[in-house]
């Protein structure tokens, strides 16, 4: 193991422009905290308060509506699916399934990624076939394996039939003459999702609190960076900013034991070089969002870590290194926003009568 | 309409042992508030703080665990169903569907009743084929159309595999040597459900605040009682205490336009007199829990009110009387407990590593 560590010393300065980092000892990393903080800030950085977009300003009225719509099942083909179907906040914005299951038991081609810290990626979905969270939300309305509504019109008809919705849309989109539209539906859900950031111990550490991470977590961060994981999993989200081939050393499915060979981004671009290419997933909350990979083929996080090191970086991590990386991942488990832990009451289907109708 | 009202005057003293009640005027019911409060208390009564059971004492540890298990999808056959699947708190503990849809798109034979104010009924389910909420929760684990697990053992195996669950079961059932059992699962969920009471304006009124109900709501209560609705829909839950045939004047399906003729409690008892007999449903929050009846065959509440009056009581209600009864129903819409509006974070599938393993 010490040989492996020594190796890391050599690799490290290349990645970080000469910043020198002594490997933390097993006992603790106190003496190097400020150096590690600087590296962490440079490699990752803290989460923003909101994942802003010039195309969709986040207003309280939009997020209020979007949060309600996120739980709305009545705009799904069989009446059982909502955004929350595959993004359960109690399961950290995922569904615990290898492949997401939408309306009418339709199985999605890929694993449902968490909606937390998701809105600032280069695109939405594993292969980038949705431009952003707004595009994802809109297409989900009529997506055969998601909400599956027969048309946008039919979905809007349902929303208009529920007395509480038109006023909420009017409040969120005061400039729209007829605000109950698929575009505004998407903007409202997108605005809500842009608020779903989950700062965790890593951010506290980066903000100067050395005690936020355990010695194992600090060592794990070092392993993560030096091994090369952060070549792709970097920035505040530890991913989400580029596409990469999964399977550098060998085809991924040998290690993941995947049932099918997903062509990845090739299905979007048709470009041969995009075969088996996927968006680098966000690693925030990764310890809470099993199973792993685009097809959920791997149930346990330690196995996933070993596979990534071997298949992408051609490295074999020791048991202790895997354990330390797992500990670092725990520092990515953040606080779920209160807006998610509070279920909104949905507008009822019935008109609510309290008084006699005026004549 | 005044003839109809006059009729009610004659009926009234028979129901209430001579208590005299002047019908509130359309303008207001101020002068009769104390009499109406007395009648309301006698006919309905206020909700208890907890729906206690001698078989399942409600402890904080049990309700804490039960609330988490209520949202647990990993103990369903296809991984998508939980108690929350058919009892969404955002939809007042129902699912908005005519017939509940459980795991693997299995359609339940009947409409999902709300879990609010449900635990004090004579039985669970529309035809009383579950003795209580604990029996319902236990059988749901392996019920083919609910969670659909192949066996109790397989369900317990899943719960035991999730590191966070055994400690929660141990805390809730400190006397159990091996606490992760289907019986304890049922007791935990039952304990949680026994806390799900939703006091509303009716209770505030019964507690002496005459302003809690509008004039229309007071008139509607009068109509509800005098017409005979409260013959069955009485007590704090406005139902849930007896079985009654649905279809006194004529078969119910003529009015409800039901697709099938449900034999009702006959399927439980085999007794000819139980044909088309159902448990009298709880009317608390009825304005929030469309669609209506055991088969969800009626979408709107005013239609449901008219059908009940005609089919059960052989009465035709005027438009204004229906509107007033609807207003009274709005006084049954209560406050959802904070424990329901806060989503619990479920224990993750992965062991959570923060430190190096001790040697």
XYZ file of C-alpha atoms in Angstrom:
718
model
C 0.000 0.000 0.000
C 2.840 2.386 0.681
C 4.130 1.891 -2.842
C 0.738 2.857 -4.149
C 0.776 5.920 -1.951
C 4.223 6.877 -3.069
C 2.964 6.711 -6.604
C 0.344 9.267 -5.717
C 2.980 11.708 -4.548
C 4.431 11.732 -8.017
C 1.100 12.093 -9.732
C -0.196 14.832 -7.578
C 1.823 17.909 -8.559
C 0.992 17.306 -12.188
C -2.713 17.693 -11.491
C -2.500 20.717 -9.278
C 0.107 22.941 -10.813
C 2.744 22.291 -8.247
C 0.615 22.521 -5.117
C 2.311 20.197 -2.754
C 0.312 17.964 -0.478
C 1.653 15.599 2.073
C -0.504 12.514 2.254
C -2.488 12.617 5.480
C -1.529 9.904 7.909
C -3.989 7.313 9.052
C -4.114 8.989 12.445
C -5.103 12.453 11.251
C -4.472 15.202 8.784
C -4.449 18.235 11.026
C -1.198 19.762 9.874
C -2.272 19.837 6.250
C -5.796 21.128 6.650
C -5.254 24.530 5.110
C -3.474 23.025 2.127
C -6.237 20.471 1.663
C -8.881 23.184 1.945
C -7.184 25.141 -0.799
C -7.034 22.064 -3.009
C -10.636 21.169 -2.251
C -11.771 24.677 -3.111
C -9.803 24.619 -6.342
C -10.941 21.119 -7.323
C -14.530 21.191 -6.108
C -15.720 24.461 -4.610
C -18.799 25.056 -2.521
C -22.346 24.670 -3.747
C -24.180 27.846 -4.754
C -27.401 28.858 -2.980
C -29.355 28.414 -6.205
C -28.428 26.840 -9.539
C -29.331 29.940 -11.517
C -30.147 30.068 -15.202
C -30.521 33.127 -17.429
C -33.435 31.326 -19.097
C -35.447 30.774 -15.932
C -35.245 33.207 -13.063
C -36.085 31.580 -9.758
C -39.003 33.357 -8.081
C -40.877 32.317 -4.939
C -44.123 32.023 -6.915
C -42.548 29.709 -9.488
C -40.840 27.481 -6.952
C -44.045 27.336 -4.894
C -45.974 26.087 -7.917
C -43.141 23.878 -9.132
C -42.897 22.145 -5.787
C -46.612 21.307 -5.902
C -46.429 20.111 -9.509
C -43.468 17.917 -8.589
C -45.867 15.736 -6.577
C -48.797 15.880 -9.014
C -49.917 12.389 -10.083
C -53.077 13.453 -11.874
C -51.102 14.487 -14.950
C -49.836 10.970 -15.600
C -51.380 8.435 -17.912
C -52.317 5.941 -15.203
C -52.582 8.487 -12.410
C -49.744 7.005 -10.355
C -46.659 8.804 -11.654
C -45.263 12.209 -10.774
C -41.758 13.643 -10.668
C -41.717 12.294 -7.131
C -42.346 8.760 -8.433
C -38.710 8.416 -9.536
C -37.263 11.182 -7.377
C -38.400 10.442 -3.846
C -37.036 13.026 -1.461
C -36.967 10.413 1.306
C -34.524 8.461 -0.863
C -32.423 11.551 -1.590
C -34.154 12.328 -4.846
C -33.849 8.862 -6.355
C -36.030 5.750 -6.361
C -33.696 2.979 -5.219
C -34.299 1.059 -8.451
C -31.748 -0.015 -11.067
C -33.986 1.359 -13.828
C -36.689 3.905 -13.157
C -40.277 2.725 -13.577
C -42.708 5.324 -14.860
C -46.413 5.348 -15.588
C -48.137 2.051 -16.423
C -45.074 0.095 -15.278
C -43.010 1.334 -18.190
C -39.351 0.680 -17.508
C -36.978 3.533 -18.313
C -33.784 2.715 -20.177
C -31.600 4.141 -17.396
C -31.239 4.768 -13.684
C -33.029 7.783 -12.202
C -30.385 10.285 -11.110
C -31.059 12.389 -8.043
C -32.737 15.758 -8.593
C -30.546 17.274 -5.905
C -27.718 19.438 -7.267
C -28.809 18.399 -10.746
C -29.865 21.632 -12.421
C -26.418 23.034 -13.203
C -25.243 20.203 -15.445
C -24.443 20.575 -19.137
C -27.625 18.679 -19.914
C -30.213 16.421 -18.316
C -30.377 12.615 -18.446
C -27.425 10.243 -18.646
C -26.911 10.660 -22.377
C -27.767 14.361 -22.529
C -30.945 13.921 -24.535
C -32.587 16.736 -22.551
C -31.029 20.181 -22.708
C -31.747 21.162 -19.103
C -34.097 20.474 -16.203
C -36.820 22.567 -17.815
C -36.593 20.551 -21.030
C -36.605 17.369 -18.965
C -39.733 18.404 -17.065
C -41.605 19.390 -20.198
C -40.753 16.240 -22.123
C -41.556 14.093 -19.090
C -45.198 15.156 -19.376
C -45.623 13.229 -22.599
C -42.663 10.851 -22.341
C -44.038 7.328 -22.820
C -41.987 5.937 -19.917
C -42.354 8.915 -17.586
C -45.750 10.613 -17.113
C -46.991 9.341 -20.463
C -49.802 11.827 -21.089
C -51.203 11.406 -24.612
C -50.547 15.079 -25.422
C -49.557 18.380 -23.860
C -53.121 19.543 -24.367
C -54.537 16.674 -22.340
C -52.100 17.410 -19.520
C -53.013 21.096 -19.491
C -56.706 20.176 -19.582
C -56.253 18.218 -16.352
C -54.394 21.080 -14.671
C -57.060 23.574 -15.762
C -59.801 21.308 -14.401
C -58.327 21.456 -10.895
C -59.646 24.730 -9.478
C -56.502 25.553 -7.519
C -54.035 25.461 -10.408
C -54.929 28.392 -12.698
C -54.483 30.948 -9.854
C -51.094 29.418 -8.985
C -49.973 29.624 -12.620
C -51.246 33.208 -12.865
C -49.261 34.164 -9.756
C -46.104 32.496 -11.087
C -46.437 33.870 -14.613
C -48.221 37.217 -14.272
C -47.302 38.281 -17.796
C -48.864 35.231 -19.457
C -52.379 35.743 -20.783
C -53.057 32.006 -20.646
C -50.458 30.788 -18.166
C -51.330 27.087 -17.901
C -48.938 25.895 -20.603
C -46.410 23.059 -20.851
C -43.651 25.683 -21.069
C -44.717 27.321 -17.819
C -45.155 23.896 -16.215
C -41.531 23.236 -17.143
C -40.323 26.627 -15.922
C -42.075 26.170 -12.569
C -40.643 22.714 -11.966
C -37.271 23.852 -13.253
C -37.267 26.836 -10.890
C -38.048 24.526 -7.985
C -35.298 22.109 -9.008
C -32.818 24.968 -9.284
C -33.211 25.504 -5.542
C -32.419 21.876 -4.694
C -28.869 22.175 -3.432
C -27.663 20.088 -0.513
C -24.579 21.553 1.133
C -22.746 19.020 3.252
C -19.575 18.492 5.262
C -17.375 19.082 2.196
C -18.747 22.627 1.884
C -18.315 23.245 5.611
C -14.724 22.074 5.304
C -14.095 24.247 2.269
C -15.522 27.175 4.186
C -12.744 26.785 6.715
C -13.968 24.308 9.324
C -11.272 21.620 9.428
C -13.296 19.562 11.888
C -16.080 19.019 9.350
C -14.197 16.070 7.868
C -12.771 13.065 9.692
C -9.207 11.957 9.096
C -10.496 9.149 6.891
C -12.558 11.622 4.853
C -9.542 13.869 4.324
C -7.435 10.901 3.297
C -10.266 9.731 1.064
C -10.403 13.100 -0.637
C -6.692 12.881 -1.269
C -7.035 9.390 -2.745
C -9.959 10.609 -4.872
C -7.945 13.481 -6.280
C -4.603 11.755 -6.659
C -6.054 8.626 -8.213
C -7.594 10.818 -10.886
C -11.297 10.549 -10.026
C -11.499 14.328 -9.888
C -10.239 14.623 -13.443
C -13.895 14.192 -14.351
C -15.732 14.439 -11.033
C -14.823 18.013 -10.216
C -16.529 21.317 -9.565
C -19.116 21.896 -6.835
C -21.214 18.989 -8.069
C -18.306 16.580 -8.570
C -19.505 15.919 -12.101
C -22.181 16.889 -14.558
C -19.979 19.075 -16.758
C -18.802 16.771 -19.539
C -19.365 13.519 -21.390
C -16.891 10.661 -21.072
C -16.628 7.157 -22.361
C -17.427 4.579 -19.693
C -14.904 1.817 -20.256
C -11.422 3.164 -20.961
C -9.409 0.120 -20.016
C -12.037 -2.399 -21.029
C -15.753 -2.419 -21.865
C -17.653 -1.369 -18.772
C -20.099 -4.259 -18.890
C -17.401 -6.790 -18.072
C -17.064 -5.298 -14.594
C -20.589 -4.039 -14.053
C -22.121 -7.284 -15.313
C -24.693 -5.151 -17.108
C -27.532 -6.999 -18.778
C -27.358 -4.793 -21.871
C -24.716 -2.750 -23.695
C -26.018 0.807 -23.662
C -24.708 2.770 -26.653
C -24.811 5.927 -24.561
C -24.626 9.328 -26.185
C -24.269 7.700 -29.609
C -28.056 7.395 -29.672
C -28.267 11.186 -29.462
C -25.478 12.225 -31.839
C -25.017 9.167 -34.063
C -21.317 9.874 -33.773
C -19.200 6.716 -33.563
C -16.930 8.372 -31.008
C -19.931 8.787 -28.705
C -20.460 5.071 -28.292
C -20.611 4.127 -24.592
C -20.208 7.793 -23.711
C -22.271 9.125 -20.806
C -22.514 12.338 -18.887
C -20.156 12.245 -15.897
C -22.658 11.892 -13.064
C -22.847 14.260 -10.117
C -21.424 12.555 -7.016
C -23.150 14.707 -4.414
C -25.107 12.401 -2.038
C -23.714 9.334 -3.792
C -23.686 7.343 -0.530
C -27.467 7.781 -0.334
C -28.415 6.962 -3.916
C -27.759 3.272 -4.611
C -27.785 1.459 -6.967
C -25.053 2.826 -9.209
C -24.166 3.625 -12.819
C -26.388 4.518 -15.749
C -28.099 1.138 -15.567
C -28.078 0.696 -11.806
C -26.164 -2.496 -12.383
C -24.033 -2.237 -9.257
C -25.717 -2.332 -5.863
C -22.910 -1.359 -3.545
C -20.803 1.760 -3.453
C -17.492 0.084 -2.646
C -17.866 -2.129 -5.702
C -18.702 0.913 -7.808
C -15.562 2.700 -6.567
C -13.359 -0.291 -7.430
C -14.909 -0.607 -10.868
C -14.400 3.069 -11.683
C -10.764 2.974 -10.580
C -10.084 -0.132 -12.623
C -12.134 0.524 -15.749
C -11.547 4.271 -16.085
C -8.175 4.819 -14.419
C -6.515 1.405 -14.662
C -5.841 1.441 -10.926
C -6.439 -1.113 -8.219
C -7.377 0.556 -4.965
C -6.541 -1.089 -1.654
C -9.274 -1.988 0.811
C -8.265 0.978 2.955
C -8.268 3.362 0.011
C -11.751 2.235 -0.974
C -12.881 2.680 2.618
C -11.387 6.171 2.732
C -13.012 7.165 -0.563
C -16.318 5.889 0.828
C -15.716 8.089 3.865
C -15.049 11.052 1.572
C -18.300 10.302 -0.250
C -20.056 10.549 3.076
C -18.828 14.144 3.211
C -20.886 14.700 0.045
C -24.111 13.742 1.818
C -25.811 17.053 2.333
C -28.797 18.529 4.067
C -32.049 18.088 2.166
C -33.796 21.452 1.699
C -36.756 22.002 3.962
C -38.892 22.641 0.867
C -38.377 18.990 -0.056
C -38.945 17.519 3.370
C -42.278 19.327 3.600
C -44.928 17.753 1.372
C -47.195 20.322 -0.251
C -50.931 19.757 -0.128
C -52.108 19.484 -3.718
C -55.096 21.467 -4.953
C -58.154 19.210 -4.677
C -60.093 18.075 -7.738
C -63.354 19.361 -6.242
C -64.413 22.982 -6.008
C -64.333 23.890 -2.314
C -67.697 25.222 -1.155
C -67.940 27.122 2.114
C -70.648 29.636 1.373
C -73.827 29.861 -0.630
C -73.295 30.974 -4.192
C -74.017 34.653 -4.688
C -77.055 35.167 -6.868
C -87.917 24.002 -1.182
C -89.831 25.237 1.865
C -92.043 22.149 1.712
C -88.959 20.018 1.824
C -87.708 21.977 4.799
C -91.024 21.652 6.594
C -90.713 17.922 6.138
C -87.408 18.037 7.925
C -88.988 19.650 10.962
C -91.170 16.609 11.439
C -88.331 14.180 11.054
C -85.970 15.939 13.332
C -87.313 15.322 16.869
C -87.462 11.588 16.171
C -83.705 11.453 15.581
C -82.674 13.602 18.475
C -84.927 12.663 21.339
C -86.973 15.791 21.245
C -84.172 18.318 20.864
C -85.781 21.119 18.988
C -83.889 22.923 16.278
C -85.158 25.800 14.250
C -83.823 25.568 10.723
C -81.156 28.239 10.231
C -82.145 30.904 7.763
C -80.217 31.461 4.586
C -78.815 34.655 6.017
C -77.276 33.202 9.145
C -77.748 30.874 12.062
C -76.494 32.982 14.925
C -79.436 32.591 17.230
C -79.316 28.810 17.164
C -75.595 28.285 17.553
C -75.628 26.809 21.031
C -78.418 24.400 20.104
C -76.583 23.371 16.959
C -73.351 22.898 18.908
C -75.154 20.588 21.306
C -76.618 18.596 18.438
C -73.283 18.471 16.634
C -71.543 17.222 19.748
C -74.202 14.584 20.281
C -74.269 13.494 16.637
C -70.597 13.758 15.799
C -68.287 14.788 18.620
C -64.736 16.034 18.360
C -61.814 13.980 17.124
C -59.560 12.422 19.760
C -55.863 13.297 19.874
C -54.943 9.699 19.061
C -57.038 6.749 17.868
C -55.914 4.515 20.690
C -56.047 0.726 20.717
C -55.492 -1.626 23.648
C -53.623 -3.903 21.234
C -51.093 -1.316 20.103
C -49.955 1.420 22.425
C -48.755 4.457 20.541
C -45.163 5.288 21.476
C -42.875 7.903 19.907
C -40.412 5.178 18.877
C -43.116 3.164 17.109
C -44.623 6.129 15.310
C -41.145 7.323 14.295
C -40.419 3.956 12.700
C -43.933 3.572 11.307
C -43.747 6.930 9.586
C -40.522 5.921 7.847
C -41.891 2.515 6.841
C -44.980 4.231 5.439
C -42.775 5.664 2.658
C -40.607 2.566 2.132
C -40.700 1.385 -1.481
C -37.932 -1.185 -1.201
C -40.284 -3.704 0.387
C -42.520 -3.892 -2.675
C -42.297 -6.425 -5.466
C -41.360 -3.950 -8.188
C -39.772 -1.405 -5.876
C -42.281 1.344 -6.648
C -45.042 0.807 -4.090
C -45.276 1.880 -0.473
C -48.177 2.811 1.793
C -47.651 6.289 0.394
C -48.283 5.014 -3.142
C -52.034 4.860 -2.536
C -52.166 7.210 0.433
C -50.399 10.368 -0.674
C -50.428 12.924 2.094
C -50.437 15.702 -0.492
C -53.769 14.297 -1.694
C -55.145 14.010 1.831
C -54.141 10.388 2.254
C -55.667 9.129 -0.980
C -54.422 8.693 -4.551
C -57.007 10.480 -6.669
C -57.733 7.275 -8.583
C -61.051 5.410 -8.914
C -59.317 2.133 -8.062
C -55.976 2.006 -6.290
C -53.016 0.758 -8.324
C -50.425 -1.187 -6.383
C -47.125 -2.817 -7.271
C -46.547 -3.929 -10.855
C -49.619 -1.982 -12.021
C -51.982 -4.346 -10.219
C -55.397 -2.740 -9.957
C -57.096 -3.024 -6.582
C -60.760 -3.995 -6.520
C -61.747 -0.808 -4.667
C -60.984 2.840 -4.080
C -58.189 3.714 -1.646
C -59.759 5.341 1.405
C -57.828 8.070 3.178
C -55.557 6.998 6.031
C -56.556 10.095 7.979
C -58.999 9.404 10.814
C -59.119 5.800 9.648
C -57.737 3.799 12.556
C -60.803 3.857 14.796
C -63.166 2.077 12.423
C -64.754 -1.309 13.081
C -62.450 -2.788 10.461
C -60.198 -1.802 7.594
C -61.035 -1.821 3.862
C -64.439 -1.203 2.324
C -65.755 -4.699 2.966
C -64.053 -5.185 6.329
C -61.705 -7.905 5.168
C -58.960 -6.511 7.431
C -59.599 -6.394 11.160
C -57.772 -3.119 11.816
C -55.018 -0.871 10.483
C -52.345 -3.196 11.867
C -53.869 -6.188 10.059
C -54.141 -4.064 6.922
C -50.472 -3.044 7.095
C -49.272 -6.593 7.658
C -51.337 -8.124 4.878
C -50.363 -5.314 2.518
C -46.756 -6.529 2.637
C -47.658 -9.707 0.757
C -50.945 -8.628 -0.798
C -50.671 -9.286 -4.540
C -52.204 -5.920 -5.453
C -50.529 -3.856 -2.738
C -46.813 -4.311 -1.963
C -46.809 -7.828 -3.400
C -43.718 -9.210 -1.682
C -43.403 -12.966 -2.336
C -43.283 -13.712 1.400
C -43.012 -12.082 4.794
C -39.500 -13.503 5.044
C -38.392 -11.800 1.859
C -39.776 -8.480 3.091
C -37.990 -8.816 6.432
C -34.804 -9.782 4.621
C -34.897 -6.485 2.746
C -35.492 -4.491 5.926
C -32.662 -6.297 7.703
C -30.322 -5.597 4.777
C -30.784 -1.841 5.190
C -28.382 -0.912 7.986
C -30.603 1.727 9.527
C -33.662 -0.436 10.131
C -32.665 -2.983 12.810
C -31.729 -0.220 15.303
C -35.056 1.527 14.656
C -36.968 -1.717 15.238
C -34.951 -2.391 18.400
C -35.785 1.066 19.724
C -39.489 0.643 18.934
C -39.714 -2.917 20.295
C -37.126 -3.132 23.066
C -38.595 -6.380 24.431
C -38.315 -8.260 21.136
C -35.232 -10.450 20.807
C -35.507 -10.342 17.012
C -37.622 -7.240 16.413
C -37.664 -7.069 12.602
C -40.881 -9.046 12.124
C -44.015 -8.534 10.037
C -45.999 -8.164 13.271
C -43.771 -5.348 14.498
C -43.819 -3.786 11.024
C -47.613 -3.739 11.316
C -47.572 -2.385 14.868
C -45.211 0.436 13.887
C -47.262 1.508 10.886
C -50.462 1.058 12.886
C -49.115 3.241 15.691
C -48.243 5.943 13.175
C -51.668 5.725 11.556
C -53.344 5.975 14.953
C -51.894 9.477 15.253
C -53.336 10.637 11.930
C -56.271 12.727 13.066
C -57.174 15.930 11.264
C -59.291 18.245 13.391
C -61.113 20.854 11.343
C -63.701 23.609 11.571
C -66.372 21.160 12.799
C -64.299 20.399 15.896
C -63.601 24.091 16.486
C -67.333 24.729 16.270
C -68.128 21.875 18.622
C -65.583 23.276 21.037
C -67.660 26.426 21.271
C -66.486 28.725 18.497
C -69.658 29.594 16.583
C -67.647 31.552 14.011
C -65.817 28.409 12.861
C -68.691 27.563 10.517
C -70.308 29.793 7.917
C -74.080 30.148 7.744
C -74.118 27.779 4.775
C -72.094 25.225 6.714
C -74.489 25.364 9.659
C -77.455 25.003 7.351
C -75.676 22.178 5.571
C -75.111 20.382 8.858
C -78.785 20.696 9.566
C -79.702 19.314 6.163
C -77.198 16.486 6.666
C -78.727 15.517 9.995
C -82.365 16.055 9.178
C -82.196 14.304 5.828
C -80.874 11.243 7.654
C -77.258 11.163 6.420
C -76.091 11.114 10.023
C -78.084 7.963 10.713
C -75.007 6.197 9.410
C -72.394 8.931 9.100
C -72.157 9.825 12.756
C -69.570 9.902 15.506
C -66.323 11.895 15.354
C -65.392 10.260 12.040
C -68.839 10.597 10.454
C -68.766 6.903 9.616
C -66.638 3.839 9.961
C -68.703 2.179 12.684
C -71.091 -0.141 10.843
C -71.849 -1.947 7.602
C -74.783 -0.918 5.455
C -76.230 -1.982 2.168
C -75.454 0.490 -0.602
C -78.658 0.699 -2.628
C -81.760 0.825 -0.437
C -84.173 2.348 -2.894
C -82.594 0.788 -5.957
C -79.330 -0.943 -6.884
C -76.527 1.548 -6.437
C -74.970 0.920 -9.838
C -77.938 2.483 -11.633
C -77.002 5.871 -10.210
C -73.248 5.476 -9.902
C -72.949 3.970 -13.388
C -70.451 1.523 -11.918
C -68.693 -0.740 -14.370
C -69.082 -3.767 -12.092
C -71.498 -4.938 -9.405
C -69.373 -5.355 -6.308
C -70.860 -7.996 -3.981
C -69.449 -6.109 -1.019
C -69.175 -7.761 2.371
C -70.772 -10.926 0.982
C -67.331 -11.915 -0.254
C -66.134 -11.901 3.361
C -69.087 -13.540 5.121
C -70.837 -15.479 2.363
C -74.043 -14.291 3.961
C -76.764 -13.445 1.432
C -77.836 -10.452 3.526
C -74.341 -8.988 3.108
C -74.669 -8.596 -0.633
C -73.837 -5.023 -1.702
C -73.068 -4.212 1.914
C -70.076 -1.953 2.601
C -68.560 -0.279 5.587
C -70.028 3.211 5.999
C -67.072 5.337 4.952
C -65.559 8.053 7.114
C -66.549 11.469 5.732
C -63.731 13.481 7.298
C -61.892 15.368 4.513
C -64.398 14.138 1.941
C -64.102 17.374 -0.059
C -60.412 16.591 -0.601
C -60.622 12.921 -1.533
C -62.324 12.547 -4.896
C -63.355 10.325 -6.596
C -66.133 8.795 -4.529
C -67.671 5.496 -3.428
C -66.107 2.063 -3.048
C -65.305 1.929 -6.743
C -64.478 5.592 -7.270
C -67.232 5.636 -9.855
C -68.368 9.188 -9.162
C -65.966 12.048 -9.779
C -67.759 14.965 -8.196
C -68.936 15.461 -4.658
C -72.251 17.129 -5.466
C -73.222 14.156 -7.619
C -72.217 11.808 -4.810
C -74.383 13.730 -2.348
C -77.401 13.552 -4.649
C -76.898 9.840 -5.239
C -76.662 9.054 -1.539
C -79.795 11.042 -0.754
C -81.729 9.348 -3.534
C -80.436 5.776 -3.300
C -80.131 5.469 0.468
C -82.725 7.900 1.797
C -85.197 8.201 -1.076
C -84.889 11.967 -0.988
C -84.283 14.532 -3.685
C -82.161 17.390 -2.402
C -82.537 20.858 -3.874
C -79.590 22.599 -5.515
C -79.249 24.824 -2.465
C -79.391 21.893 -0.072
C -76.652 20.104 -2.008
C -74.577 23.282 -1.960
C -75.084 23.641 1.787
C -74.139 20.005 2.436
C -71.010 20.576 0.329
C -70.267 23.587 2.517
C -70.727 21.437 5.625
C -68.331 18.877 4.139
C -65.794 21.647 3.825
C -66.003 21.964 7.614
C -64.732 18.368 7.737
C -61.508 19.301 5.946
C -58.947 19.249 8.720
C -55.364 20.123 9.334
C -52.909 17.494 8.146
C -50.557 16.479 10.978
C -47.090 17.906 10.693
C -45.698 14.354 10.883
C -47.325 13.727 7.504
C -46.295 16.949 5.833
C -42.676 16.274 6.750
C -41.144 13.519 4.621
C -38.790 11.282 6.581
C -35.421 10.487 5.087
C -35.293 6.724 4.629
C -32.306 4.720 5.850
C -29.939 4.307 2.881
C -29.178 0.899 1.386
C -25.453 1.490 1.759
C -23.490 1.312 4.997
C -22.405 4.882 5.786
C -18.648 5.109 6.203
C -17.126 8.144 7.865
C -14.138 6.669 9.657
C -11.617 3.952 9.123
C -12.753 0.580 10.422
C -11.324 -0.219 13.853
C -8.927 -3.106 13.679
